[in-house]
Amino acid sequence: MEVIGNDWDKKLNTIWTSDGFKKFMEVVKNKYEENTCFPEYKNIFNALKLTPYEKVKVVILGQDPYHGTGEAHGLSFSVQDGIRKPPSLKNIFKELKDDLNIEEAESGNLTKWAQEGVLLLNSVLTVEKDKAASHKDLGWHLFTDHIIKLLNEKETPVVFILWGSFARSKKIFITNKKHLILESSHPSPFSAASGFFGSRPFSKTNNYLTKTNQEPINWDLKKN
C-alpha cells in the first residue's frame, strides 16, 4: 500500500493495512474537519516523504507541530518560507553558528536538512490551531515510537539528536550500539542556557558520520 511514496511504505505496510490505523486516521480526519489543524493534511507525513528510510543518517526528534497559522509543514522545528522563526529555532541557528560558524539562513524552512538525510520527526504529527499539544493523547506516539524502533534496526549507524526531557524519554527504543545518541536540554529560551548552548550537536554528528564512512550533513541552508 502506497502512502508515503518511498521505502517507508514497505517498512510500514503492516501499519497502513491494519484496521486500527485506518480507524485512527478517521479520527484524525474528523479533527481536521471539526477545527483548523496543522500541518495541512497533505503534509502530515512530510518527514517520511522527504527522508526515505534508507537515507536516514540523523534523527532530530520534536514533540508536536507548531500551532500558529502557516508555521508547521510536517518537519520538527521547521517553519515554512516567509514565516517568522520561533524562539527554539532561532536558538538552533545560534548553536549552529557557534558550532560550525554557519550563518543563520533567512528562512526557517529545514527541508534541505531533510533531503540531506535528517529525519525531522515529531512524536505527535498533528495539532489544533493555537492549542499546543492538543493532539498529544490521540495515539500518534504509538506510530512514531514504532518508527524509532524501525530506525534502531538499521545496520548503518544513525545519529539520534534528543533535545529536552520528552525527546530523551525515547532513548529506551534506541538499543543498537551502532547508533550515536546526542542529548541535551531543549533549545527553548527556558532551557537553552542549561546545556543546549555549547552542546555542539552539528559537529559531533558530522564527526560520527565521517568516522562511520558516511557523507557528513551539509547544515548550511544557504549552500547546495
XYZ file of N, CA and C in Angstrom:
672
model
N 0.850 -1.203 0.000
C 0.000 0.000 0.000
C 0.886 1.253 0.000
N 0.606 2.181 -0.907
C 1.436 3.380 -1.028
C 0.791 4.575 -0.335
N 1.459 5.057 0.692
C 1.012 6.254 1.415
C 2.075 7.338 1.306
N 3.349 6.926 1.495
C 4.466 7.870 1.503
C 5.067 8.038 0.109
N 5.208 6.924 -0.619
C 5.787 7.002 -1.961
C 7.269 6.687 -1.994
N 7.786 6.086 -0.932
C 9.174 5.618 -0.937
C 9.273 4.342 -0.089
N 10.486 3.977 0.350
C 10.666 2.702 1.045
C 9.994 2.619 2.420
N 9.555 3.763 2.958
C 8.794 3.710 4.213
C 7.506 2.900 4.045
N 6.938 2.906 2.851
C 5.683 2.171 2.634
C 5.854 0.677 2.894
N 6.975 0.142 2.446
C 7.238 -1.281 2.683
C 7.462 -1.529 4.181
N 8.218 -0.644 4.812
C 8.511 -0.777 6.243
C 7.243 -0.679 7.099
N 6.306 0.136 6.637
C 5.107 0.421 7.431
C 3.850 -0.261 6.889
N 4.029 -1.189 5.964
C 2.868 -1.799 5.309
C 1.889 -2.437 6.294
N 2.416 -3.110 7.326
C 1.510 -3.740 8.299
C 0.704 -2.694 9.066
N 1.287 -1.483 9.226
C 0.552 -0.385 9.882
C -0.533 0.126 8.943
N -0.121 0.469 7.712
C -1.063 1.059 6.745
C -2.297 0.166 6.541
N -2.090 -1.141 6.544
C -3.192 -2.049 6.218
C -3.973 -2.526 7.444
N -3.557 -2.088 8.637
C -4.248 -2.548 9.852
C -5.549 -1.778 10.071
N -6.550 -2.448 10.577
C -7.837 -1.803 10.878
C -7.666 -0.711 11.914
N -6.792 -0.958 12.884
C -6.575 0.015 13.957
C -6.068 1.343 13.427
N -5.108 1.291 12.489
C -4.555 2.536 11.950
C -5.575 3.243 11.060
N -6.343 2.468 10.307
C -7.381 3.077 9.464
C -8.398 3.828 10.318
N -8.780 3.227 11.437
C -9.726 3.884 12.355
C -9.102 5.127 12.971
N -7.826 5.005 13.324
C -7.101 6.144 13.898
C -7.076 7.315 12.918
N -6.788 7.043 11.646
C -6.736 8.117 10.648
C -8.104 8.727 10.389
N -9.157 7.956 10.603
C -10.513 8.524 10.530
C -10.729 9.540 11.649
N -10.226 9.221 12.825
C -10.304 10.150 13.963
C -9.543 11.434 13.638
N -8.346 11.283 13.080
C -7.530 12.447 12.714
C -8.253 13.298 11.674
N -8.833 12.629 10.655
C -9.547 13.354 9.601
C -10.729 14.137 10.173
N -11.421 13.526 11.121
C -12.543 14.209 11.775
C -12.076 15.459 12.520
N -10.907 15.372 13.152
C -10.341 16.528 13.863
C -10.104 17.677 12.886
N -9.614 17.329 11.701
C -9.352 18.338 10.673
C -10.649 18.941 10.137
N -11.703 18.141 10.106
C -12.998 18.645 9.621
C -13.696 19.508 10.669
N -13.475 19.195 11.929
C -14.132 19.921 13.027
C -13.461 21.263 13.322
N -12.127 21.306 13.225
C -11.360 22.509 13.577
C -10.212 22.710 12.603
N -9.607 23.884 12.654
C -8.398 24.123 11.870
C -7.242 23.417 12.574
N -6.549 22.557 11.829
C -5.422 21.806 12.391
C -4.198 21.973 11.501
N -3.055 21.748 12.083
C -1.780 21.858 11.362
C -0.947 20.605 11.581
N -0.052 20.292 10.631
C 0.145 20.947 9.341
C -1.042 20.667 8.422
N -0.995 21.177 7.197
C -2.026 20.803 6.232
C -2.096 19.282 6.166
N -3.280 18.767 5.966
C -3.488 17.315 5.993
C -2.510 16.587 5.062
N -2.245 17.169 3.911
C -1.359 16.527 2.928
C 0.098 16.483 3.399
N 0.423 17.299 4.421
C 1.808 17.378 4.900
C 2.061 16.610 6.197
N 1.068 15.883 6.673
C 1.219 15.184 7.965
C 2.456 14.276 7.969
N 2.676 13.560 6.875
C 3.787 12.609 6.811
C 4.984 13.156 6.027
N 5.111 14.462 6.001
C 6.153 15.119 5.210
C 7.560 14.640 5.566
N 7.827 14.425 6.851
C 9.175 13.998 7.281
C 9.550 12.684 6.611
N 8.601 11.751 6.561
C 8.870 10.449 5.942
C 8.984 10.567 4.426
N 8.201 11.462 3.850
C 8.245 11.646 2.398
C 9.594 12.208 1.949
N 10.132 13.136 2.733
C 11.366 13.818 2.337
C 12.624 13.029 2.689
N 12.521 12.115 3.651
C 13.697 11.361 4.096
C 13.379 9.866 4.098
N 13.625 9.176 2.988
C 13.366 7.736 2.922
C 14.149 6.982 4.001
N 13.632 5.830 4.377
C 14.235 5.012 5.442
C 15.728 4.773 5.198
N 16.062 4.337 3.987
C 17.463 4.001 3.692
C 18.377 5.216 3.700
N 17.803 6.420 3.565
C 18.615 7.644 3.525
C 18.788 8.276 4.908
N 18.082 7.777 5.917
C 18.151 8.405 7.243
C 19.532 8.211 7.852
N 20.201 9.347 8.121
C 21.505 9.328 8.798
C 21.401 9.933 10.197
N 20.435 10.850 10.337
C 20.264 11.610 11.576
C 18.776 11.720 11.878
N 18.428 11.677 13.151
C 17.045 11.908 13.571
C 17.051 13.062 14.574
N 16.263 14.103 14.307
C 16.051 15.168 15.295
C 14.598 15.068 15.729
N 14.406 14.694 16.979
C 13.063 14.395 17.468
C 12.430 15.597 18.155
N 11.244 15.970 17.672
C 10.474 17.041 18.301
C 9.241 16.456 18.989
N 8.479 17.347 19.626
C 7.312 16.862 20.385
C 6.036 16.921 19.554
N 5.569 18.136 19.235
C 4.401 18.233 18.341
C 4.547 19.469 17.467
N 3.713 19.601 16.428
C 3.899 20.685 15.462
C 3.640 22.060 16.074
N 4.231 23.084 15.439
C 3.873 24.468 15.783
C 2.383 24.649 15.537
N 1.737 25.437 16.382
C 0.276 25.560 16.284
C -0.190 26.904 15.736
N 0.752 27.730 15.264
C 0.376 29.011 14.664
C 0.110 28.876 13.176
N -0.704 29.764 12.642
C -1.070 29.713 11.224
C 0.163 29.812 10.326
N 0.262 28.885 9.371
C 1.307 28.928 8.360
C 2.663 28.419 8.799
N 2.794 28.002 10.059
C 4.115 27.588 10.556
C 4.451 26.147 10.169
N 3.722 25.198 10.736
C 4.074 23.778 10.599
C 3.888 23.269 9.170
N 4.822 22.404 8.753
C 4.653 21.728 7.454
C 5.162 20.299 7.518
N 5.095 19.706 8.709
C 5.384 18.279 8.833
C 6.812 17.921 9.182
N 7.640 18.919 9.506
C 9.033 18.683 9.896
C 9.273 19.296 11.272
N 9.876 18.546 12.177
C 10.116 19.084 13.513
C 11.030 20.313 13.457
N 10.675 21.323 14.224
C 11.415 22.583 14.397
C 11.408 23.484 13.165
N 10.883 23.026 12.041
C 10.925 23.766 10.784
C 9.649 24.582 10.570
N 9.804 25.770 9.964
C 8.641 26.565 9.553
C 8.714 26.833 8.055
N 7.590 27.172 7.495
C 7.537 27.428 6.057
C 8.217 28.754 5.726
N 8.615 28.877 4.461
C 9.248 30.121 3.997
C 8.358 31.323 4.296
N 8.986 32.425 4.688
C 8.246 33.660 4.929
C 7.630 33.760 6.313
N 7.781 32.724 7.124
C 7.222 32.711 8.479
C 8.332 33.053 9.473
N 7.995 33.889 10.430
C 8.972 34.273 11.459
C 9.450 33.042 12.228
N 10.742 32.981 12.481
C 11.304 31.813 13.168
C 10.907 31.821 14.648
N 10.372 30.707 15.139
C 10.074 30.596 16.567
C 11.370 30.631 17.394
N 11.271 30.984 18.690
C 12.469 31.125 19.526
C 13.368 29.886 19.567
N 12.777 28.687 19.633
C 13.602 27.471 19.680
C 14.442 27.332 18.418
N 13.839 27.632 17.279
C 14.559 27.532 16.005
C 15.664 28.587 15.932
N 15.395 29.786 16.435
C 16.423 30.840 16.490
C 17.622 30.345 17.293
N 17.354 29.658 18.402
C 18.438 29.149 19.240
C 19.201 28.012 18.567
N 18.487 27.205 17.766
C 19.155 26.149 16.994
C 20.152 26.781 16.021
N 19.731 27.845 15.363
C 20.628 28.528 14.428
C 21.792 29.208 15.157
N 21.535 29.689 16.356
C 22.614 30.308 17.155
C 23.677 29.263 17.494
N 23.236 28.066 17.896
C 24.184 26.995 18.214
C 24.915 26.525 16.959
N 24.228 26.503 15.832
C 24.856 26.129 14.565
C 25.981 27.100 14.213
N 25.734 28.383 14.453
C 26.768 29.410 14.194
C 27.959 29.212 15.127
N 27.680 28.989 16.415
C 28.759 28.803 17.386
C 29.538 27.508 17.124
N 28.831 26.495 16.671
C 29.424 25.168 16.472
C 30.230 25.087 15.170
N 29.608 25.464 14.059
C 30.238 25.275 12.745
C 30.465 26.585 11.979
N 30.206 27.706 12.665
C 30.360 29.031 12.046
C 29.514 29.183 10.783
N 28.311 28.591 10.812
C 27.374 28.720 9.687
C 26.370 29.813 10.033
N 26.301 30.811 9.180
C 25.397 31.946 9.414
C 23.943 31.511 9.298
N 23.107 32.161 10.083
C 21.667 31.871 10.073
C 21.053 32.170 8.704
N 20.273 31.239 8.200
C 19.582 31.441 6.930
C 18.395 32.380 7.121
N 17.988 33.004 6.033
C 16.843 33.915 6.096
C 15.563 33.158 6.438
N 15.420 31.978 5.871
C 14.225 31.163 6.101
C 14.484 30.103 7.172
N 13.422 29.775 7.900
C 13.498 28.701 8.896
C 13.000 27.374 8.356
N 12.925 27.269 7.037
C 12.480 26.039 6.378
C 13.656 25.052 6.321
N 13.513 23.926 6.991
C 14.605 22.954 7.109
C 14.499 21.793 6.112
N 13.720 21.992 5.058
C 13.542 20.943 4.046
C 14.878 20.421 3.536
N 15.838 21.315 3.359
C 17.148 20.902 2.829
C 17.828 19.900 3.767
N 17.678 20.095 5.070
C 18.242 19.125 6.017
C 17.581 17.757 5.815
N 16.255 17.776 5.659
C 15.515 16.525 5.451
C 16.019 15.795 4.209
N 16.287 16.562 3.157
C 16.786 15.963 1.909
C 18.223 15.461 2.037
N 18.940 15.976 3.028
C 20.319 15.545 3.304
C 20.366 14.246 4.097
N 19.207 13.817 4.633
C 19.187 12.593 5.424
C 18.877 12.809 6.895
N 18.368 13.998 7.226
C 17.991 14.303 8.615
C 16.478 14.129 8.757
N 16.060 13.087 9.456
C 14.634 12.856 9.671
C 14.157 13.792 10.780
N 13.351 14.768 10.398
C 12.840 15.771 11.346
C 11.471 15.304 11.827
N 11.494 14.442 12.830
C 10.299 13.710 13.248
C 9.709 14.261 14.538
N 8.462 14.669 14.479
C 7.716 14.976 15.706
C 7.086 13.698 16.236
N 6.977 13.598 17.557
C 6.333 12.425 18.158
C 4.827 12.451 17.894
N 4.249 13.652 17.934
C 2.838 13.864 17.607
C 2.814 14.615 16.280
N 2.051 14.136 15.319
C 2.155 14.687 13.964
C 1.117 15.748 13.617
N 0.151 15.991 14.499
C -0.877 16.999 14.216
C -1.178 17.809 15.467
N -1.816 18.962 15.266
C -2.174 19.830 16.396
C -3.329 20.739 15.967
N -4.147 21.137 16.926
C -5.221 22.092 16.626
C -4.666 23.507 16.690
N -5.173 24.366 15.825
C -4.724 25.757 15.749
C -4.749 26.428 17.128
N -3.622 27.049 17.466
C -3.462 27.835 18.702
C -3.626 27.031 19.993
N -3.546 25.702 19.895
C -3.679 24.860 21.097
C -2.533 23.853 21.158
N -1.452 24.282 21.791
C -0.266 23.423 21.872
C -0.600 22.077 22.505
N -0.021 21.034 21.948
C -0.156 19.656 22.479
C -1.598 19.160 22.539
N -2.480 19.752 21.727
C -3.903 19.385 21.774
C -4.179 17.981 21.241
N -3.263 17.421 20.456
C -3.461 16.065 19.918
C -2.511 15.052 20.554
N -1.926 15.415 21.688
C -0.903 14.525 22.275
C -1.479 13.195 22.757
N -2.781 13.153 23.024
C -3.387 11.917 23.519
C -4.151 11.133 22.445
N -4.007 11.562 21.192
C -4.720 10.863 20.109
C -4.165 9.453 19.875
N -2.870 9.297 20.083
C -2.238 7.999 19.832
C -1.102 8.040 18.831
N -0.723 9.232 18.390
C 0.362 9.348 17.411
C 1.655 8.715 17.915
N 1.893 8.802 19.226
C 3.166 8.302 19.767
C 3.369 6.803 19.480
N 2.262 6.054 19.379
C 2.386 4.618 19.071
C 3.000 4.431 17.683
N 2.604 5.291 16.765
C 3.114 5.248 15.393
C 4.563 5.719 15.333
N 4.845 6.858 15.950
C 6.201 7.420 15.849
C 7.207 6.641 16.701
N 6.765 6.049 17.805
C 7.664 5.164 18.563
C 8.063 3.962 17.705
N 7.110 3.474 16.917
C 7.382 2.343 16.016
C 8.435 2.740 14.973
N 8.364 3.974 14.499
C 9.349 4.463 13.531
C 10.749 4.482 14.157
N 10.834 4.945 15.405
C 12.128 4.963 16.097
C 12.665 3.541 16.240
N 11.788 2.602 16.564
C 12.205 1.193 16.698
C 12.709 0.642 15.358
N 12.044 1.017 14.265
C 12.491 0.574 12.941
C 13.866 1.150 12.609
N 14.080 2.410 12.977
C 15.369 3.048 12.721
C 16.465 2.425 13.589
N 16.094 1.998 14.774
C 17.040 1.325 15.665
C 17.571 0.034 15.033
N 16.761 -0.568 14.153
C 17.149 -1.827 13.494
C 18.136 -1.625 12.343
N 18.334 -0.379 11.948
C 19.210 -0.115 10.797
C 20.626 -0.614 11.051
N 21.193 -1.210 10.009
C 22.587 -1.662 10.091
C 23.544 -0.473 10.003
N 23.168 0.504 9.193
C 24.005 1.696 9.055
C 23.832 2.577 10.288
N 24.927 3.067 10.871
C 24.818 3.905 12.067
C 23.998 5.174 11.834
N 23.174 5.501 12.801
C 22.308 6.685 12.780
C 22.635 7.533 14.012
N 22.600 8.850 13.851
C 22.764 9.761 14.993
C 21.376 10.228 15.434
N 21.041 9.970 16.685
C 19.770 10.421 17.254
C 20.032 11.649 18.124
N 19.450 12.789 17.731
C 19.623 14.034 18.481
C 18.363 14.264 19.316
N 18.532 14.194 20.620
C 17.403 14.275 21.549
C 17.541 15.528 22.416
N 16.685 16.503 22.165
C 16.720 17.767 22.898
C 15.549 17.839 23.877
N 15.855 17.941 25.144
C 14.802 18.079 26.153
C 14.338 16.748 26.701
N 13.663 16.797 27.838
C 13.287 15.573 28.564
C 12.325 14.692 27.773
N 11.431 15.301 26.987
C 10.490 14.489 26.213
C 11.230 13.643 25.183
N 12.081 14.282 24.389
C 12.840 13.546 23.369
C 13.749 12.505 24.024
N 14.336 12.865 25.145
C 15.262 11.952 25.817
C 14.537 10.711 26.360
N 13.239 10.845 26.596
C 12.466 9.691 27.086
C 12.370 8.587 26.042
N 12.665 8.916 24.786
C 12.588 7.927 23.696
C 13.867 7.096 23.581
N 14.842 7.401 24.415
C 16.115 6.669 24.419
C 15.920 5.172 24.625
N 14.858 4.815 25.318
C 14.611 3.401 25.623
C 14.430 2.557 24.358
N 14.091 3.215 23.236
C 13.889 2.482 21.979
C 15.181 2.367 21.162
N 16.234 3.059 21.608
C 17.487 3.088 20.831
C 18.514 2.220 21.558
N 18.528 0.944 21.195
C 19.356 -0.034 21.904
C 20.524 -0.546 21.073
N 20.503 -0.271 19.787
C 21.548 -0.746 18.873
C 22.826 0.062 19.113
N 23.895 -0.628 19.486
C 25.155 0.037 19.858
C 25.833 0.730 18.684
N 25.368 0.450 17.476
C 25.953 1.115 16.304
C 25.596 2.594 16.255
N 24.471 2.931 16.871
C 23.964 4.297 16.759
C 24.558 5.208 17.831
N 24.543 6.504 17.529
C 25.028 7.512 18.478
C 23.843 8.325 18.982
N 23.759 8.491 20.295
C 22.721 9.348 20.901
C 23.385 10.617 21.412
N 22.918 11.757 20.925
C 23.363 13.058 21.422
C 22.183 13.691 22.150
N 22.371 14.001 23.423
C 21.259 14.576 24.176
C 21.689 15.820 24.935
N 20.735 16.728 25.080
C 20.990 17.957 25.836
C 19.638 18.539 26.233
N 19.671 19.678 26.900
C 18.421 20.380 27.190
C 17.810 20.866 25.872
N 16.576 21.306 25.947
C 15.810 21.760 24.768
C 16.285 23.152 24.329
N 16.226 23.451 23.029
C 16.620 24.787 22.562
C 15.636 25.910 22.912
N 14.569 25.596 23.602
C 13.631 26.625 24.057
C 14.359 27.678 24.889
N 13.913 28.945 24.824
C 14.536 30.002 25.642
C 14.532 29.680 27.143
N 13.609 28.831 27.578
C 13.524 28.489 29.004
C 14.640 27.543 29.442
N 15.240 26.818 28.483
C 16.204 25.785 28.883
C 17.497 25.778 28.073
N 17.584 26.596 27.028
C 18.744 26.538 26.124
C 20.069 26.788 26.857
N 20.035 27.669 27.847
C 21.268 28.001 28.577
C 21.672 26.909 29.562
N 20.817 25.909 29.746
C 21.092 24.840 30.724
C 21.707 23.600 30.083
N 22.374 23.778 28.957
C 23.045 22.630 28.349
C 22.901 22.518 26.844
N 21.919 23.228 26.266
C 21.807 23.179 24.802
C 22.928 23.986 24.164
N 23.071 25.252 24.609
C 24.159 26.064 24.068
C 25.497 25.446 24.471
N 26.349 25.244 23.479
C 27.655 24.646 23.738
C 27.685 23.141 23.592
N 26.531 22.540 23.255
C 26.483 21.075 23.144
C 27.065 20.569 21.816
N 27.197 21.456 20.848
C 27.844 21.170 19.558
C 27.296 19.918 18.840
N 25.982 19.814 18.696
C 25.411 18.604 18.084
C 25.741 18.453 16.601
N 25.943 19.566 15.911
C 26.126 19.507 14.458
C 27.517 18.971 14.093
N 28.540 19.477 14.780
C 29.890 18.971 14.514
C 30.046 17.537 15.027
N 29.448 17.228 16.177
C 29.533 15.861 16.709
C 28.864 14.863 15.762
N 27.736 15.286 15.189
C 27.038 14.439 14.208
C 27.927 14.170 13.006
N 28.495 15.229 12.442
C 29.320 15.058 11.239
C 30.592 14.267 11.520
N 31.161 14.450 12.698
C 32.354 13.663 13.063
C 32.014 12.176 13.111
N 30.838 11.856 13.650
C 30.440 10.448 13.749
C 30.131 9.860 12.378
N 29.463 10.653 11.543
C 29.155 10.174 10.188
C 30.446 9.915 9.404
N 31.402 10.816 9.536
C 32.690 10.638 8.859
C 33.399 9.392 9.387
N 33.373 9.239 10.703
C 34.027 8.080 11.349
C 33.411 6.755 10.901
N 32.123 6.778 10.582
C 31.435 5.558 10.152
C 31.289 5.492 8.623
N 32.168 6.226 7.942
C 32.265 6.189 6.462
C 30.991 6.638 5.757
N 30.367 7.664 6.320
C 29.185 8.248 5.683
C 29.460 9.708 5.346
N 28.727 10.194 4.365
C 28.866 11.591 3.965
C 28.298 12.483 5.070
N 29.062 13.486 5.544
C 28.520 14.372 6.574
C 27.360 15.213 6.041
N 26.577 15.747 6.950
C 25.434 16.593 6.580
C 25.923 17.995 6.245
N 25.409 18.543 5.160
C 25.639 19.963 4.861
C 24.560 20.750 5.602
N 24.919 21.304 6.754
C 23.944 22.011 7.598
C 23.644 23.419 7.101
N 24.401 23.889 6.114
C 24.221 25.265 5.633
C 23.043 25.332 4.667
N 21.967 25.948 5.107
C 20.742 26.019 4.296
C 20.922 26.948 3.095
N 21.970 27.757 3.101
C 22.184 28.727 2.029
C 23.021 28.149 0.889
N 23.639 26.962 1.123
C 24.515 26.380 0.109
C 23.983 25.039 -0.366
N 24.146 24.763 -1.670
C 23.752 23.466 -2.216
C 24.845 22.446 -1.944
